[in-house]
Amino acid sequence: MIKHSLSFINKLNSPRLIINNYSCSRLNNSSNNLYNYSNSKLYCTTSTENNSSNSNDHHSRIYTKTGDKGTSSLFNGERRAKNDHVFCVLGSVDELSAHIGVAKEYYLNLQYSGTNEKVRECKDQMVQQLEEIQCLLLDVGSHIATPKDSADAFLKRSPFADYHVESVEHWIDAMDVHLPPLRNFILPGGNLQSAQFHVCRSVCRRAERDLVSLDHVDTVNPSVMKYVNRLSDYFFTVARFCVFLTNSQEAVYKRPKVPSEHESKYQRHLEKR
């Protein structure tokens, strides 16, 4: 759980709010609130002075039963079927964040024995970058869950700036200068951390395809499209960087050998025996 607050939380009477499908948009650090995104819901908990003495009074159940008929709500209160384009994107983004969490935990066990300070600086910044990406994916979800025909009050809570795209590009460039040039197709692997970041890359690509499908029916902020596209490049670079840090060998594509006609006849002969 990460400490944040909701810009509009003080308007709410209940100390606990369950907001379906990224209905909460911008998060800030002005007070002590908690959020946790799980199963296409964002669970927001506010701290109150009497929480410790009357904790039972403020307890609310995880399940809401509001989606039992196969619909869920957007930020503006509109309800749609759970297989709507919006929720397909939100599911892919949520899945990506979960895979990033796994990758981050694997990454914490990665050791670098080199002496290059620039490389060590890149390595030490990785966890912070991954957590920032997970937070921004919540912002991506807020934007996606806000239809463009919503009232201005809702739209103002779900912006997404090009600045985040530029940050990811900077991170990529900082790692890429240490990596050998690409001369072959890279196969996922090399070490456990690299393999998991390739999973992040492929899930990110699927999230991007879902975004494109949504953009055909409800315009998506171009900055969001660029950000998700750049993230897949980031995960590819991180995967290679993990192999570099452990001085491992990258697995590359090699054209499989096609047996000659003589070898094929011999193989059929063996199979008959």
Short mmCIF file of C-alpha atoms in Angstrom, two decimals:
data_model
loop_
_atom_site.label_atom_id
_atom_site.label_comp_id
_atom_site.label_asym_id
_atom_site.label_seq_id
_atom_site.Cartn_x
_atom_site.Cartn_y
_atom_site.Cartn_z
CA MET A 1 0.00 0.00 0.00
CA ILE A 2 1.29 3.45 -0.90
CA LYS A 3 0.34 6.62 0.93
CA HIS A 4 -1.51 9.11 -1.24
CA SER A 5 -4.69 11.13 -1.10
CA LEU A 6 -7.57 11.87 -3.41
CA SER A 7 -8.09 15.45 -4.45
CA PHE A 8 -11.79 15.14 -3.76
CA ILE A 9 -11.73 12.84 -0.71
CA ASN A 10 -12.60 15.59 1.78
CA LYS A 11 -15.99 15.95 0.11
CA LEU A 12 -16.88 12.41 1.12
CA ASN A 13 -18.54 11.53 4.40
CA SER A 14 -17.42 7.91 4.51
CA PRO A 15 -13.81 7.23 5.59
CA ARG A 16 -13.60 4.37 3.10
CA LEU A 17 -14.52 4.58 -0.57
CA ILE A 18 -14.57 1.84 -3.16
CA ILE A 19 -14.26 3.32 -6.62
CA ASN A 20 -14.85 0.92 -9.48
CA ASN A 21 -12.55 0.77 -12.46
CA TYR A 22 -10.09 3.58 -11.87
CA SER A 23 -12.82 6.10 -11.09
CA CYS A 24 -10.29 8.03 -9.00
CA SER A 25 -8.06 10.23 -11.13
CA ARG A 26 -5.28 12.36 -9.72
CA LEU A 27 -3.43 11.41 -6.55
CA ASN A 28 -1.41 13.79 -4.41
CA ASN A 29 0.48 13.86 -1.12
CA SER A 30 -1.58 16.32 0.89
CA SER A 31 -2.97 13.91 3.54
CA ASN A 32 -2.68 10.40 4.86
CA ASN A 33 -4.86 8.23 2.60
CA LEU A 34 -4.25 4.77 1.26
CA TYR A 35 -5.14 3.20 -2.07
CA ASN A 36 -4.92 -0.25 -3.50
CA TYR A 37 -6.02 -1.29 -6.96
CA SER A 38 -7.30 -4.84 -7.27
CA ASN A 39 -9.62 -6.71 -9.62
CA SER A 40 -10.67 -3.62 -11.61
CA LYS A 41 -11.44 -1.63 -8.46
CA LEU A 42 -9.50 1.05 -6.65
CA TYR A 43 -9.87 0.80 -2.91
CA CYS A 44 -9.24 4.11 -1.17
CA THR A 45 -8.98 4.36 2.60
CA THR A 46 -8.77 7.67 4.45
CA SER A 47 -7.23 8.00 7.87
CA THR A 48 -9.37 9.50 10.64
CA GLU A 49 -8.54 10.51 14.16
CA ASN A 50 -10.75 7.85 15.76
CA ASN A 51 -9.78 4.95 13.50
CA SER A 52 -7.83 3.23 16.27
CA SER A 53 -10.60 3.48 18.86
CA ASN A 54 -13.59 2.76 16.62
CA SER A 55 -12.06 0.70 13.84
CA ASN A 56 -15.11 -1.59 13.70
CA ASP A 57 -17.39 1.38 12.95
CA HIS A 58 -15.48 2.17 9.78
CA HIS A 59 -14.99 -1.36 8.47
CA SER A 60 -16.49 -2.03 5.05
CA ARG A 61 -16.53 -5.20 2.99
CA ILE A 62 -14.34 -5.73 -0.07
CA TYR A 63 -17.23 -6.97 -2.17
CA THR A 64 -19.90 -4.51 -3.32
CA LYS A 65 -22.25 -6.78 -5.35
CA THR A 66 -22.84 -3.89 -7.77
CA GLY A 67 -21.23 -5.82 -10.62
CA ASP A 68 -23.09 -9.08 -10.14
CA LYS A 69 -25.12 -8.51 -13.32
CA GLY A 70 -22.05 -8.07 -15.51
CA THR A 71 -21.79 -4.29 -15.54
CA SER A 72 -19.43 -1.82 -13.90
CA SER A 73 -19.23 1.95 -13.60
CA LEU A 74 -16.97 4.55 -15.16
CA PHE A 75 -15.66 7.68 -13.44
CA ASN A 76 -18.74 9.70 -14.43
CA GLY A 77 -21.12 7.08 -13.03
CA GLU A 78 -22.08 5.58 -16.40
CA ARG A 79 -22.44 1.81 -16.25
CA ARG A 80 -21.26 -0.46 -19.05
CA ALA A 81 -20.93 -4.19 -19.66
CA LYS A 82 -17.71 -5.62 -18.26
CA ASN A 83 -16.60 -6.73 -21.73
CA ASP A 84 -16.73 -3.15 -22.99
CA HIS A 85 -13.56 -1.85 -24.69
CA VAL A 86 -12.84 0.34 -21.67
CA PHE A 87 -12.71 -2.58 -19.25
CA CYS A 88 -10.62 -4.68 -21.64
CA VAL A 89 -8.00 -1.91 -21.57
CA LEU A 90 -8.26 -1.53 -17.80
CA GLY A 91 -7.79 -5.28 -17.38
CA SER A 92 -4.67 -5.28 -19.55
CA VAL A 93 -3.23 -2.29 -17.70
CA ASP A 94 -3.96 -3.93 -14.35
CA GLU A 95 -2.32 -7.15 -15.52
CA LEU A 96 0.74 -5.19 -16.66
CA SER A 97 1.05 -3.55 -13.25
CA ALA A 98 0.85 -6.97 -11.58
CA HIS A 99 3.64 -8.33 -13.80
CA ILE A 100 5.73 -5.24 -13.01
CA GLY A 101 5.29 -6.05 -9.33
CA VAL A 102 6.64 -9.55 -9.89
CA ALA A 103 9.53 -8.20 -11.97
CA LYS A 104 10.39 -5.68 -9.27
CA GLU A 105 10.61 -8.37 -6.60
CA TYR A 106 12.86 -10.49 -8.82
CA TYR A 107 14.97 -7.44 -9.58
CA LEU A 108 15.64 -6.80 -5.89
CA ASN A 109 17.65 -10.05 -5.85
CA LEU A 110 19.82 -9.09 -8.82
CA GLN A 111 23.46 -8.45 -7.97
CA TYR A 112 25.90 -6.24 -9.89
CA SER A 113 29.60 -6.82 -9.18
CA GLY A 114 30.98 -4.22 -11.60
CA THR A 115 32.57 -0.88 -10.73
CA ASN A 116 31.00 1.42 -13.34
CA GLU A 117 29.26 4.15 -11.34
CA LYS A 118 26.93 5.12 -14.20
CA VAL A 119 25.76 1.53 -14.49
CA ARG A 120 25.27 1.27 -10.74
CA GLU A 121 23.30 4.51 -10.78
CA CYS A 122 20.96 3.09 -13.44
CA LYS A 123 20.58 -0.11 -11.44
CA ASP A 124 19.81 1.72 -8.18
CA GLN A 125 17.12 3.87 -9.82
CA MET A 126 15.23 0.94 -11.31
CA VAL A 127 12.91 0.13 -8.40
CA GLN A 128 11.85 3.77 -8.10
CA GLN A 129 11.18 3.86 -11.84
CA LEU A 130 9.07 0.71 -11.71
CA GLU A 131 6.98 2.02 -8.82
CA GLU A 132 6.48 5.32 -10.64
CA ILE A 133 5.29 3.40 -13.70
CA GLN A 134 2.81 1.44 -11.57
CA CYS A 135 1.44 4.71 -10.16
CA LEU A 136 1.18 6.25 -13.62
CA LEU A 137 -0.66 3.18 -14.90
CA LEU A 138 -3.33 4.08 -12.34
CA ASP A 139 -3.46 7.53 -13.93
CA VAL A 140 -3.72 5.89 -17.35
CA GLY A 141 -6.66 3.91 -16.01
CA SER A 142 -8.28 7.09 -14.66
CA HIS A 143 -8.06 8.64 -18.11
CA ILE A 144 -9.39 5.52 -19.83
CA ALA A 145 -12.31 5.28 -17.40
CA THR A 146 -13.36 8.87 -18.13
CA PRO A 147 -15.39 9.11 -21.38
CA LYS A 148 -14.60 12.19 -23.43
CA ASP A 149 -18.23 13.34 -23.24
CA SER A 150 -17.99 13.54 -19.43
CA ALA A 151 -18.49 16.83 -17.62
CA ASP A 152 -15.45 19.09 -17.36
CA ALA A 153 -15.23 18.43 -13.63
CA PHE A 154 -14.44 14.78 -14.39
CA LEU A 155 -12.16 15.46 -17.35
CA LYS A 156 -9.97 17.83 -15.30
CA ARG A 157 -9.21 15.00 -12.87
CA SER A 158 -7.80 12.67 -15.52
CA PRO A 159 -5.11 14.49 -17.53
CA PHE A 160 -1.91 12.85 -18.76
CA ALA A 161 1.15 14.86 -19.78
CA ASP A 162 3.83 14.28 -22.41
CA TYR A 163 6.40 14.81 -19.67
CA HIS A 164 5.98 11.18 -18.58
CA VAL A 165 6.86 9.97 -22.09
CA GLU A 166 10.05 12.03 -22.03
CA SER A 167 11.03 10.58 -18.65
CA VAL A 168 10.77 7.02 -19.96
CA GLU A 169 12.84 7.95 -23.00
CA HIS A 170 15.53 9.35 -20.71
CA TRP A 171 15.58 6.12 -18.69
CA ILE A 172 15.91 4.06 -21.86
CA ASP A 173 18.79 6.16 -23.16
CA ALA A 174 20.64 5.97 -19.83
CA MET A 175 20.65 2.15 -19.98
CA ASP A 176 21.07 1.71 -23.71
CA VAL A 177 24.51 3.37 -23.85
CA HIS A 178 25.92 0.50 -21.79
CA LEU A 179 24.44 -2.30 -23.91
CA PRO A 180 25.99 -4.00 -26.92
CA PRO A 181 24.37 -3.05 -30.26
CA LEU A 182 21.51 -5.21 -31.48
CA ARG A 183 22.50 -7.53 -34.31
CA ASN A 184 20.01 -10.36 -33.79
CA PHE A 185 16.50 -10.95 -32.57
CA ILE A 186 16.60 -11.39 -28.78
CA LEU A 187 14.89 -14.41 -27.24
CA PRO A 188 13.30 -13.91 -23.80
CA GLY A 189 15.66 -15.30 -21.18
CA GLY A 190 19.24 -14.76 -20.08
CA ASN A 191 18.27 -14.74 -16.42
CA LEU A 192 15.07 -14.79 -14.36
CA GLN A 193 14.81 -11.00 -14.11
CA SER A 194 15.26 -10.50 -17.85
CA ALA A 195 12.67 -13.17 -18.66
CA GLN A 196 10.08 -11.51 -16.41
CA PHE A 197 10.66 -8.09 -17.96
CA HIS A 198 10.04 -9.66 -21.36
CA VAL A 199 6.68 -10.79 -19.97
CA CYS A 200 6.04 -7.15 -19.01
CA ARG A 201 6.98 -6.10 -22.53
CA SER A 202 4.58 -8.53 -24.20
CA VAL A 203 1.68 -7.69 -21.85
CA CYS A 204 2.38 -4.01 -22.46
CA ARG A 205 2.09 -4.60 -26.21
CA ARG A 206 -1.30 -6.21 -25.68
CA ALA A 207 -2.42 -3.25 -23.56
CA GLU A 208 -1.37 -0.99 -26.42
CA ARG A 209 -3.39 -3.03 -28.93
CA ASP A 210 -6.42 -2.77 -26.64
CA LEU A 211 -5.86 0.99 -26.43
CA VAL A 212 -5.87 1.24 -30.23
CA SER A 213 -9.17 -0.67 -30.36
CA LEU A 214 -10.64 1.70 -27.77
CA ASP A 215 -9.35 4.72 -29.69
CA HIS A 216 -11.49 3.68 -32.64
CA VAL A 217 -14.66 4.15 -30.59
CA ASP A 218 -13.64 6.70 -27.94
CA THR A 219 -10.66 8.98 -28.56
CA VAL A 220 -7.69 8.27 -26.28
CA ASN A 221 -5.26 10.99 -25.20
CA PRO A 222 -2.27 10.80 -27.60
CA SER A 223 0.08 11.13 -24.62
CA VAL A 224 -1.36 7.95 -23.11
CA MET A 225 -0.90 6.11 -26.41
CA LYS A 226 2.72 7.29 -26.65
CA TYR A 227 3.43 6.44 -23.01
CA VAL A 228 2.25 2.84 -23.27
CA ASN A 229 4.10 2.43 -26.56
CA ARG A 230 7.30 3.74 -24.98
CA LEU A 231 6.88 1.47 -21.96
CA SER A 232 7.27 -1.65 -24.10
CA ASP A 233 10.59 -0.25 -25.36
CA TYR A 234 11.56 0.43 -21.76
CA PHE A 235 10.85 -3.14 -20.65
CA PHE A 236 12.80 -4.53 -23.61
CA THR A 237 15.77 -2.36 -22.65
CA VAL A 238 15.48 -3.30 -18.96
CA ALA A 239 15.41 -6.98 -19.92
CA ARG A 240 18.67 -6.56 -21.83
CA PHE A 241 20.12 -4.45 -19.01
CA CYS A 242 19.45 -7.23 -16.48
CA VAL A 243 21.45 -9.66 -18.62
CA PHE A 244 24.24 -7.09 -18.86
CA LEU A 245 24.30 -6.52 -15.07
CA THR A 246 24.89 -10.20 -14.35
CA ASN A 247 27.34 -10.63 -17.22
CA SER A 248 25.05 -13.31 -18.64
CA GLN A 249 24.67 -14.32 -22.27
CA GLU A 250 21.75 -13.04 -24.31
CA ALA A 251 19.81 -15.75 -26.11
CA VAL A 252 19.49 -14.85 -29.79
CA TYR A 253 17.50 -16.21 -32.69
CA LYS A 254 19.21 -18.87 -34.80
CA ARG A 255 17.50 -20.37 -37.80
CA PRO A 256 16.65 -23.99 -36.94
CA LYS A 257 18.46 -26.52 -39.07
CA VAL A 258 16.28 -28.21 -41.69
CA PRO A 259 17.21 -31.88 -42.11
CA SER A 260 18.41 -32.94 -45.52
CA GLU A 261 16.46 -35.44 -47.63
CA HIS A 262 18.91 -38.19 -46.62
CA GLU A 263 18.47 -37.37 -42.90
CA SER A 264 14.70 -37.37 -43.29
CA LYS A 265 14.72 -40.82 -44.89
CA TYR A 266 16.98 -42.13 -42.12
CA GLN A 267 14.67 -40.65 -39.47
CA ARG A 268 11.64 -42.36 -41.05
CA HIS A 269 13.60 -45.61 -41.13
CA LEU A 270 14.28 -45.33 -37.38
CA GLU A 271 10.63 -44.53 -36.64
CA LYS A 272 9.50 -47.71 -38.43
CA ARG A 273 11.77 -49.93 -36.31
#
